[in-house]
mmCIF file of C-alpha atoms and ligand atoms in Angstrom:
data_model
loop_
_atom_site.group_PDB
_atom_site.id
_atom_site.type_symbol
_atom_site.label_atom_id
_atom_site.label_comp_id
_atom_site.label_asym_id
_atom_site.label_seq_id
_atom_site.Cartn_x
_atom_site.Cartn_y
_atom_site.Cartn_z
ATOM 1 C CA UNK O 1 11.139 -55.143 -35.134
ATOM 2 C CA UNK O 2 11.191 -53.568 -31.959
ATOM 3 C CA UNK O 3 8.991 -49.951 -31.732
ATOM 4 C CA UNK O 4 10.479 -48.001 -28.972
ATOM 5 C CA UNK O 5 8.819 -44.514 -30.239
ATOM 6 C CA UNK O 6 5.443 -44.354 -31.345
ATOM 7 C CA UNK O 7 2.159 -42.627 -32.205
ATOM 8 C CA UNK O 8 -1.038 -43.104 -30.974
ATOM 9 C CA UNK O 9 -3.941 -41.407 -32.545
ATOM 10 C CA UNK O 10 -7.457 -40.574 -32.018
ATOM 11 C CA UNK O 11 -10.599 -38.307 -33.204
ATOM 12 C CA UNK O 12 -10.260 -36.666 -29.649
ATOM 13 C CA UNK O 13 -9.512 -37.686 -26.179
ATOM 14 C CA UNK O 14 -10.767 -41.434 -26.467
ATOM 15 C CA UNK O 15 -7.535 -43.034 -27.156
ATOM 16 C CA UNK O 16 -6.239 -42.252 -23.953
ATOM 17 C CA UNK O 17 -7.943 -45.154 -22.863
ATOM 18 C CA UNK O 18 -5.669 -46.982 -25.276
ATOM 19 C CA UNK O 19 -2.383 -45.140 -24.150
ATOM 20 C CA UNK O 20 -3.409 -46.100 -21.101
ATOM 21 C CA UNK O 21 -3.133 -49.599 -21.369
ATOM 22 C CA UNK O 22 0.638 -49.390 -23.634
ATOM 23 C CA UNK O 23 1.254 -47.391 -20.944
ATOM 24 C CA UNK O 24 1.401 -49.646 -18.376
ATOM 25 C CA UNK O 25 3.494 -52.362 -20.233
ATOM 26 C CA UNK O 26 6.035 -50.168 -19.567
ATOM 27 C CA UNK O 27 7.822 -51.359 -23.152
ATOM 28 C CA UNK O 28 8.231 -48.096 -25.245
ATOM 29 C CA UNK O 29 10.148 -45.084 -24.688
ATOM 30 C CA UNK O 30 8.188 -42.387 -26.206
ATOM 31 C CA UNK O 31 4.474 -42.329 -26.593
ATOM 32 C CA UNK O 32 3.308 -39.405 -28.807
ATOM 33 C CA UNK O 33 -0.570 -38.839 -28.496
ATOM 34 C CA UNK O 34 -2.097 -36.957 -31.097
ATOM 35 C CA UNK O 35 -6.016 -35.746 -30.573
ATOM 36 C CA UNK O 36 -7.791 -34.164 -33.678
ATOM 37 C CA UNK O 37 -9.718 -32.377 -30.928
ATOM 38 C CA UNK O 38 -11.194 -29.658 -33.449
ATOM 39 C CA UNK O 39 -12.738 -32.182 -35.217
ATOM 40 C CA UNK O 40 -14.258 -35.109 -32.950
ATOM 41 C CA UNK O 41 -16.482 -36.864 -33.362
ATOM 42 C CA UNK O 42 -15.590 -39.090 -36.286
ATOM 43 C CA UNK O 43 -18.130 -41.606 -35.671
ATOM 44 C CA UNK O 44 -20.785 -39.302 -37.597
ATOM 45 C CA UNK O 45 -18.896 -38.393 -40.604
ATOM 46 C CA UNK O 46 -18.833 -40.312 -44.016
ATOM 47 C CA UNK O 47 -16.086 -42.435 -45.387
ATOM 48 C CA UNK O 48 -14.287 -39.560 -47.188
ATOM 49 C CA UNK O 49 -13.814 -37.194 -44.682
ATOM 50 C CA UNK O 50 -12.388 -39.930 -42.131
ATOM 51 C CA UNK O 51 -9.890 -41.093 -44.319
ATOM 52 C CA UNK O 52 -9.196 -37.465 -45.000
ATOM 53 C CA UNK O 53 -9.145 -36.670 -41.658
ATOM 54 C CA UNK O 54 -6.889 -39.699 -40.988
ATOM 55 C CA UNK O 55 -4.314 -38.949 -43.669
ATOM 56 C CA UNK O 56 -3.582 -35.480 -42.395
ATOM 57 C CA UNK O 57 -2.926 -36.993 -38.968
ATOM 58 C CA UNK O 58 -0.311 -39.456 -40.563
ATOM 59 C CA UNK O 59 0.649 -36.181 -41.761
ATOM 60 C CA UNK O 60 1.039 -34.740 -38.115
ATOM 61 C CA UNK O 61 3.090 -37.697 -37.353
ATOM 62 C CA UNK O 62 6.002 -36.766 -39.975
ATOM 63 C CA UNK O 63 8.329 -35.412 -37.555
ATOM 64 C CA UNK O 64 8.616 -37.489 -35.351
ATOM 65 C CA UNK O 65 10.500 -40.297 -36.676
ATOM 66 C CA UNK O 66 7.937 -43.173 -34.723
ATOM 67 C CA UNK O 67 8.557 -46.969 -34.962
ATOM 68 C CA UNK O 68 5.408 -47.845 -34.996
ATOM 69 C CA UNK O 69 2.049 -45.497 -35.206
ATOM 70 C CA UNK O 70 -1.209 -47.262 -33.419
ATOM 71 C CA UNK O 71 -4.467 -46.285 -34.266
ATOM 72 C CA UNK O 72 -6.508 -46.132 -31.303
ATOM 73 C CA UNK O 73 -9.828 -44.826 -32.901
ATOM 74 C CA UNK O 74 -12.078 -47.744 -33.965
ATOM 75 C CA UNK O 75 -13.830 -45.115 -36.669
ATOM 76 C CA UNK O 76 -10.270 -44.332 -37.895
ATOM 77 C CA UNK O 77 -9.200 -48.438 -38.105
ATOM 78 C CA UNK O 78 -12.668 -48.768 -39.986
ATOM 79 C CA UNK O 79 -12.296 -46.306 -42.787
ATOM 80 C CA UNK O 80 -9.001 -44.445 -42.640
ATOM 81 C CA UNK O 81 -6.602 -47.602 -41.895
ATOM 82 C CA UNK O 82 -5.574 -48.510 -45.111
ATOM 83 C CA UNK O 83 -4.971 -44.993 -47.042
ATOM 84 C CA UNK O 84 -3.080 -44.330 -44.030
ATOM 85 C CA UNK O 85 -1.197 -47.711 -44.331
ATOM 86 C CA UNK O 86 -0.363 -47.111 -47.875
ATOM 87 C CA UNK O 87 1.312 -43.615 -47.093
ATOM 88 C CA UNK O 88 3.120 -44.880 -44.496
ATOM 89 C CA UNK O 89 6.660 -45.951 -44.325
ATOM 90 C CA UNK O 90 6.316 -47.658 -40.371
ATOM 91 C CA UNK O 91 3.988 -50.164 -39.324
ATOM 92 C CA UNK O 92 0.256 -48.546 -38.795
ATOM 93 C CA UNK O 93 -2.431 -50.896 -36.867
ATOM 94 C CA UNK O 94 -5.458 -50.452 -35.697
ATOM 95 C CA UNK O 95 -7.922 -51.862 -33.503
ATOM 96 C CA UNK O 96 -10.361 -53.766 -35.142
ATOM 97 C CA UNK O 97 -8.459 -57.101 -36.059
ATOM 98 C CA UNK O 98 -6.652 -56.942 -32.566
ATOM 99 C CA UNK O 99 -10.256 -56.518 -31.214
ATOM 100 C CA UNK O 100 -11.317 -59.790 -33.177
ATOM 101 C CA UNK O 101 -8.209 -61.605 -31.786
ATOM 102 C CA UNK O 102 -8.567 -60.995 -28.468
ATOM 103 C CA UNK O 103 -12.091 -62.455 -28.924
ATOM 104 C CA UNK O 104 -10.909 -65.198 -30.409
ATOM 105 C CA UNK O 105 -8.507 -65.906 -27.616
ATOM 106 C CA UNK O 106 -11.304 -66.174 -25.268
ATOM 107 C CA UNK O 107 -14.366 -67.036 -26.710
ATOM 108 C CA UNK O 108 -13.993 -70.793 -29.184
ATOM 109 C CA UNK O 109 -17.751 -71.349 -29.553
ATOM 110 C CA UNK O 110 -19.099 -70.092 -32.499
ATOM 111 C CA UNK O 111 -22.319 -69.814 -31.614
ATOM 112 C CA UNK O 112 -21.567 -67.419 -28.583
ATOM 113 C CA UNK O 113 -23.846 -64.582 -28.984
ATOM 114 C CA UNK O 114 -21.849 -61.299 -29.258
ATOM 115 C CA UNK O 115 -22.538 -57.781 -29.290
ATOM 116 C CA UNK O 116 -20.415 -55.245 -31.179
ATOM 117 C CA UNK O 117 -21.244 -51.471 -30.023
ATOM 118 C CA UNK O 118 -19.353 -48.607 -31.728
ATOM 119 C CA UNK O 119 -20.251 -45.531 -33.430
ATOM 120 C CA UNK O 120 -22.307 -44.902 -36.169
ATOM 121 C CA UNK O 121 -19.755 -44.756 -38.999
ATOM 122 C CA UNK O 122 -18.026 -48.401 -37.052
ATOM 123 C CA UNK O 123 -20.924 -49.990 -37.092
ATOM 124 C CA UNK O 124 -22.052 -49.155 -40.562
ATOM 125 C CA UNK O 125 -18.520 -50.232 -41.657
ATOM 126 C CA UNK O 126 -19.357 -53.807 -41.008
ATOM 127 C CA UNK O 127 -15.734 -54.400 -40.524
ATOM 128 C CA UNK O 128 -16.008 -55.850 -37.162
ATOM 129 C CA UNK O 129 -19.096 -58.024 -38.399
ATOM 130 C CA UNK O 130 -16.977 -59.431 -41.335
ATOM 131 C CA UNK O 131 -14.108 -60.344 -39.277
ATOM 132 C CA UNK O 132 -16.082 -62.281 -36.861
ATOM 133 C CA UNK O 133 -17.950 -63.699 -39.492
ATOM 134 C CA UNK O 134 -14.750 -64.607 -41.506
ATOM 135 C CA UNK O 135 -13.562 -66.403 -37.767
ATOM 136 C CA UNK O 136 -16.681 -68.224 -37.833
ATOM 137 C CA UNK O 137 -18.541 -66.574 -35.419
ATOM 138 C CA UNK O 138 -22.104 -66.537 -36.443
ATOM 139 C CA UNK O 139 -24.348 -65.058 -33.445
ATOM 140 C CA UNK O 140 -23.451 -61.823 -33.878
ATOM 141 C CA UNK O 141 -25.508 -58.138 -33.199
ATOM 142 C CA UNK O 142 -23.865 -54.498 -33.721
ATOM 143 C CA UNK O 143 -25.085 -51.613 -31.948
ATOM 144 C CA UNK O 144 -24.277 -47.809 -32.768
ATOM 145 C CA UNK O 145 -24.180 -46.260 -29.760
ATOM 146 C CA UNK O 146 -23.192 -42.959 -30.529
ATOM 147 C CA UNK O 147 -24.604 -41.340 -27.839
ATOM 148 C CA UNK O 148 -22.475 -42.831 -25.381
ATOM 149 C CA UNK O 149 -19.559 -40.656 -26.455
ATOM 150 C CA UNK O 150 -20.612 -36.729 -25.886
ATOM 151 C CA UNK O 151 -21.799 -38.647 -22.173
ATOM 152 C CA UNK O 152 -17.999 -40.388 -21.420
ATOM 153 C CA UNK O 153 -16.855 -36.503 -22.590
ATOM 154 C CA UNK O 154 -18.942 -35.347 -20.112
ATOM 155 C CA UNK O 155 -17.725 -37.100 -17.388
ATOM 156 C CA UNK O 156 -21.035 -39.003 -17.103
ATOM 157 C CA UNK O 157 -19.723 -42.471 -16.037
ATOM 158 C CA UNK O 158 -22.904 -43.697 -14.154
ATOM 159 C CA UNK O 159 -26.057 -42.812 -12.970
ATOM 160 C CA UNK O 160 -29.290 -42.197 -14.053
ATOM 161 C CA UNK O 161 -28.784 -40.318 -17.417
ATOM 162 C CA UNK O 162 -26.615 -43.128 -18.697
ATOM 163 C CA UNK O 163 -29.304 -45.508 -17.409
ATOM 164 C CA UNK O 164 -31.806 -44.024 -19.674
ATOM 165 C CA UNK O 165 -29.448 -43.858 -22.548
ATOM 166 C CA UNK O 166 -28.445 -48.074 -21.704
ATOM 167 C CA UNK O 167 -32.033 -49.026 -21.649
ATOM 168 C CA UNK O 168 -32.732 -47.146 -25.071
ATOM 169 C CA UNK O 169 -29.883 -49.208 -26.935
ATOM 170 C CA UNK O 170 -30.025 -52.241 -25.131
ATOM 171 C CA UNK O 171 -33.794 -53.280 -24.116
ATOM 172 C CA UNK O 172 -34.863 -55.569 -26.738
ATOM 173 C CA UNK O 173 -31.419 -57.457 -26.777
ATOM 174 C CA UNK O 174 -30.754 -60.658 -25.427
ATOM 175 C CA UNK O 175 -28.291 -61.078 -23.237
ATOM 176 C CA UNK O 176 -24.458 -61.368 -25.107
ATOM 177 C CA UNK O 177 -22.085 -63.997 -23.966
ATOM 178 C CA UNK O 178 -19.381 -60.990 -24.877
ATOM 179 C CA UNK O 179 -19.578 -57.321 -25.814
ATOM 180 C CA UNK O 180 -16.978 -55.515 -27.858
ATOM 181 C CA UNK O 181 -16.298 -52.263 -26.795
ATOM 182 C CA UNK O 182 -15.743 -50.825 -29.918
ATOM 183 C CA UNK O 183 -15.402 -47.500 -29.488
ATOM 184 C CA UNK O 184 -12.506 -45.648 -27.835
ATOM 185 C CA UNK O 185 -14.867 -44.222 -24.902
ATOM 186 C CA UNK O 186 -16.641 -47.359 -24.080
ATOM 187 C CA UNK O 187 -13.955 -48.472 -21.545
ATOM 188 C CA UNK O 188 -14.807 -45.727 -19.520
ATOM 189 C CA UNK O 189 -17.924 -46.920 -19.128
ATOM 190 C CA UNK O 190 -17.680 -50.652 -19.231
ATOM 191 C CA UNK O 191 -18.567 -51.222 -15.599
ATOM 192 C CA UNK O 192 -22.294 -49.581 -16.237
ATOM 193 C CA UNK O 193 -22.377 -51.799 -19.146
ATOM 194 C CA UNK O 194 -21.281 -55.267 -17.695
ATOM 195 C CA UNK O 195 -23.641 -54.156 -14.650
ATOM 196 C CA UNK O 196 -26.671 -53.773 -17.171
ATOM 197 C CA UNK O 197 -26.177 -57.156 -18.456
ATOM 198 C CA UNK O 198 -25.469 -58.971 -14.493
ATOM 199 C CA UNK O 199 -21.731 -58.544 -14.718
ATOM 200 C CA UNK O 200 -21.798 -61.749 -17.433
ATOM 201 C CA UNK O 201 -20.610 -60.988 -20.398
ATOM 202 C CA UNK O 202 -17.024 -60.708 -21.459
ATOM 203 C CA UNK O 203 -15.687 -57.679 -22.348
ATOM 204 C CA UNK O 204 -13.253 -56.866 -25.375
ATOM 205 C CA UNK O 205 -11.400 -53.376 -24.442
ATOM 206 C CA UNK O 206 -9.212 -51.583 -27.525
ATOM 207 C CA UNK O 207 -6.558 -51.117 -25.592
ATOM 208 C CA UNK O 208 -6.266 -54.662 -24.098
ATOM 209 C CA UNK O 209 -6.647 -55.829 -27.471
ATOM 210 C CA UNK O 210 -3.528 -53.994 -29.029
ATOM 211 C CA UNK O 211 -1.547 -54.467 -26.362
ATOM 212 C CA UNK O 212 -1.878 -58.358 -26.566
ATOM 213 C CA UNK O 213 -1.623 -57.819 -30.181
ATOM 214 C CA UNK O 214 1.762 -55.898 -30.141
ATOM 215 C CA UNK O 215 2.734 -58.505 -27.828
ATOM 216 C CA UNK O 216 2.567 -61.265 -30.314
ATOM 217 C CA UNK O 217 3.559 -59.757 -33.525
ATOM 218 C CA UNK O 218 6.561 -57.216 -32.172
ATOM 219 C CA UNK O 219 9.414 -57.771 -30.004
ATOM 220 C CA UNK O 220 9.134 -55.355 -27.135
ATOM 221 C CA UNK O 221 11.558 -54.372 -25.132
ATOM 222 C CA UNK O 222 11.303 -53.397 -21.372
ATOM 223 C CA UNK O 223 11.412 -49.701 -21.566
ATOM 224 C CA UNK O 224 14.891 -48.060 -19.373
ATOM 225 C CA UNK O 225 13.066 -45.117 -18.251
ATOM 226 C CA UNK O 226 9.459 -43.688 -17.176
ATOM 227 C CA UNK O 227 7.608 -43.544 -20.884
ATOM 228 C CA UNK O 228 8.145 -40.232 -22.177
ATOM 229 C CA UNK O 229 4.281 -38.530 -22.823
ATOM 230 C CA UNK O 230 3.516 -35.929 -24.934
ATOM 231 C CA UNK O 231 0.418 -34.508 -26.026
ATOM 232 C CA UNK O 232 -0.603 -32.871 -29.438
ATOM 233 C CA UNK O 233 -4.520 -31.866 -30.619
ATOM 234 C CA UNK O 234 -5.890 -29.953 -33.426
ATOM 235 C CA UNK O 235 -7.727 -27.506 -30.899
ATOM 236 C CA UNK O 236 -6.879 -27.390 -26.639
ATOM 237 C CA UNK O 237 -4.346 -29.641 -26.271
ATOM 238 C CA UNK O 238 -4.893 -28.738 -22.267
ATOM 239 C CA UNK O 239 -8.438 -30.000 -22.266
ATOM 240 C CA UNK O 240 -6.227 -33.839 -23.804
ATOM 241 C CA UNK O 241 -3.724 -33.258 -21.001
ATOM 242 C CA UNK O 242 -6.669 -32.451 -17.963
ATOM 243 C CA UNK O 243 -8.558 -35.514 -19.555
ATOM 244 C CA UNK O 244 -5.539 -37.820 -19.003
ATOM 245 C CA UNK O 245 -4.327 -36.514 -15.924
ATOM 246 C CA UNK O 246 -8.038 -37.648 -14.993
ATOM 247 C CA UNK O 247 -8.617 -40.871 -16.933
ATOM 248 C CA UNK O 248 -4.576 -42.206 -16.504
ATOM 249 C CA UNK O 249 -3.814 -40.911 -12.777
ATOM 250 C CA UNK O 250 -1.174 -39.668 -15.158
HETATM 251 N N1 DGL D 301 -12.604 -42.508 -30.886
HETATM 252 C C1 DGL D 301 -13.760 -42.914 -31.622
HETATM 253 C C2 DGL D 301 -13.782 -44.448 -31.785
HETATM 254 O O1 DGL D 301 -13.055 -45.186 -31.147
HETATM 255 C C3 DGL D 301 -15.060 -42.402 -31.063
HETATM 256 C C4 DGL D 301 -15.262 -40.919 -31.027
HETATM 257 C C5 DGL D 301 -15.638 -40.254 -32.333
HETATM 258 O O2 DGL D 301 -16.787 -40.390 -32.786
HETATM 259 O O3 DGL D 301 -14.794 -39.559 -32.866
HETATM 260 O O4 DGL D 301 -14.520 -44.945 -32.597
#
């Protein structure tokens, strides 16, 4: 199957980092971005109310007739993946096993130590710590670092306030032969991050991930034309569209 229109979805402005990266593949013809901006952040909420949450953006997506709908929020992909799935009549993928792939494409040893950040409700999901585990890696520490999201929303990409905020999550751990970034916003920040730890450890980025995914288990098609954008939310769409003309040079 070949998607030429699809979805992408997030809790807020986070997945752009995603679209981002499908962006520049240059394979699909229409890229839909829906932002449940009135809502963000998911990473706090229980189970429930994500895959609640997450079903009424499948519900969003009716209209539009997509191929294929990616789910760019980890949160989402950790509790609201399969209800969505099961309502669905396209493909719906998330990040998480992608995530674990592209891991597995670059790191064989299982002993590798690796860190997993995310939010809260990622983290306590255990889904990326399962995975892993299930792949046979064994040296494995997860991190909720929620705080690094209302920061990356902020604009705060360096500097001394994220820092203070690095050294509170990360003192006491050793350093990880790879970190998954598994949180939408992380990206944004992944240079402070590899700096903290010398510039050493790999890093696993959502949007990488899915794209190498969609590259092995779709056939894409170079696109014709300039991907068509456009831009939904649940509250300001124009703060989604200022925060990708930012983030995507877009
Ligand atoms: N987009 C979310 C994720 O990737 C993080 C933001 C939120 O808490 O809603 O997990």
């Amino acid at each position: 199957m070949t998607p030429k229109r699809i979805g992408v979805f997030d809790s807020g402005v986070g997945g752009l980092s995603v679209l981002k990266n499908l962006l520049e593949t240059k394979k699909f013809q229409e890229i839909i971005y829906y932002g449940d901006t009135a809502r963000v952040p998911y990473g706090t909420r229980s189970r429930e109310v994500i895959a609640n949450c997450s079903l009424e953006a499948l519900g969003f997506f009716k209209k539009f007739d997509l191929d294929l709908l990616v789910v760019a929020c980890n949160t989402v992909s950790a509790y609201g993946l399969e209800a969505m799935q099961k309502n669905a009549n396209y493909p719906v993928v998330g990040v998480i096993e992608p995530g674990v792939l592209a891991l597995q494409n670059k790191i064989s040893n299982p002993q590798a130590k690796i860190l997993i950040l995310g939010t809260k409700a990622t983290i306590t999901s255990n889904l990326y710590q399962e995975l892993l585990n299930y792949k046979g890696y064994k040296n494995l520490e997860a991190k909720a670092t929620s705080l690094f999201v209302p920061l990356v929303e902020e604009g705060v990409f360096s500097g001394k306030l994220l820092g203070e905020c690095m050294d509170y999550y990360f003192k006491d751990l050793q350093k990880p032969e790879a970190i998954i970034l598994g949180c939408t916003h992380f990206p944004l920040i992944k240079e402070a991050i590899s700096n903290y730890f010398n510039n050493e450890p790999l890093l696993i980025h959502s949007g990488e991930a899915i794209v190498e995914y969609l590259e092995k288990f779709y056939i894409l098609e170079n696109a014709k034309q300039q991907t068509k954008i456009s831009f939904f939310a649940s509250d300001s769409v124009e703060k989604v569209e200022k925060t990708a003309k930012l983030w995507l040079k877009y």
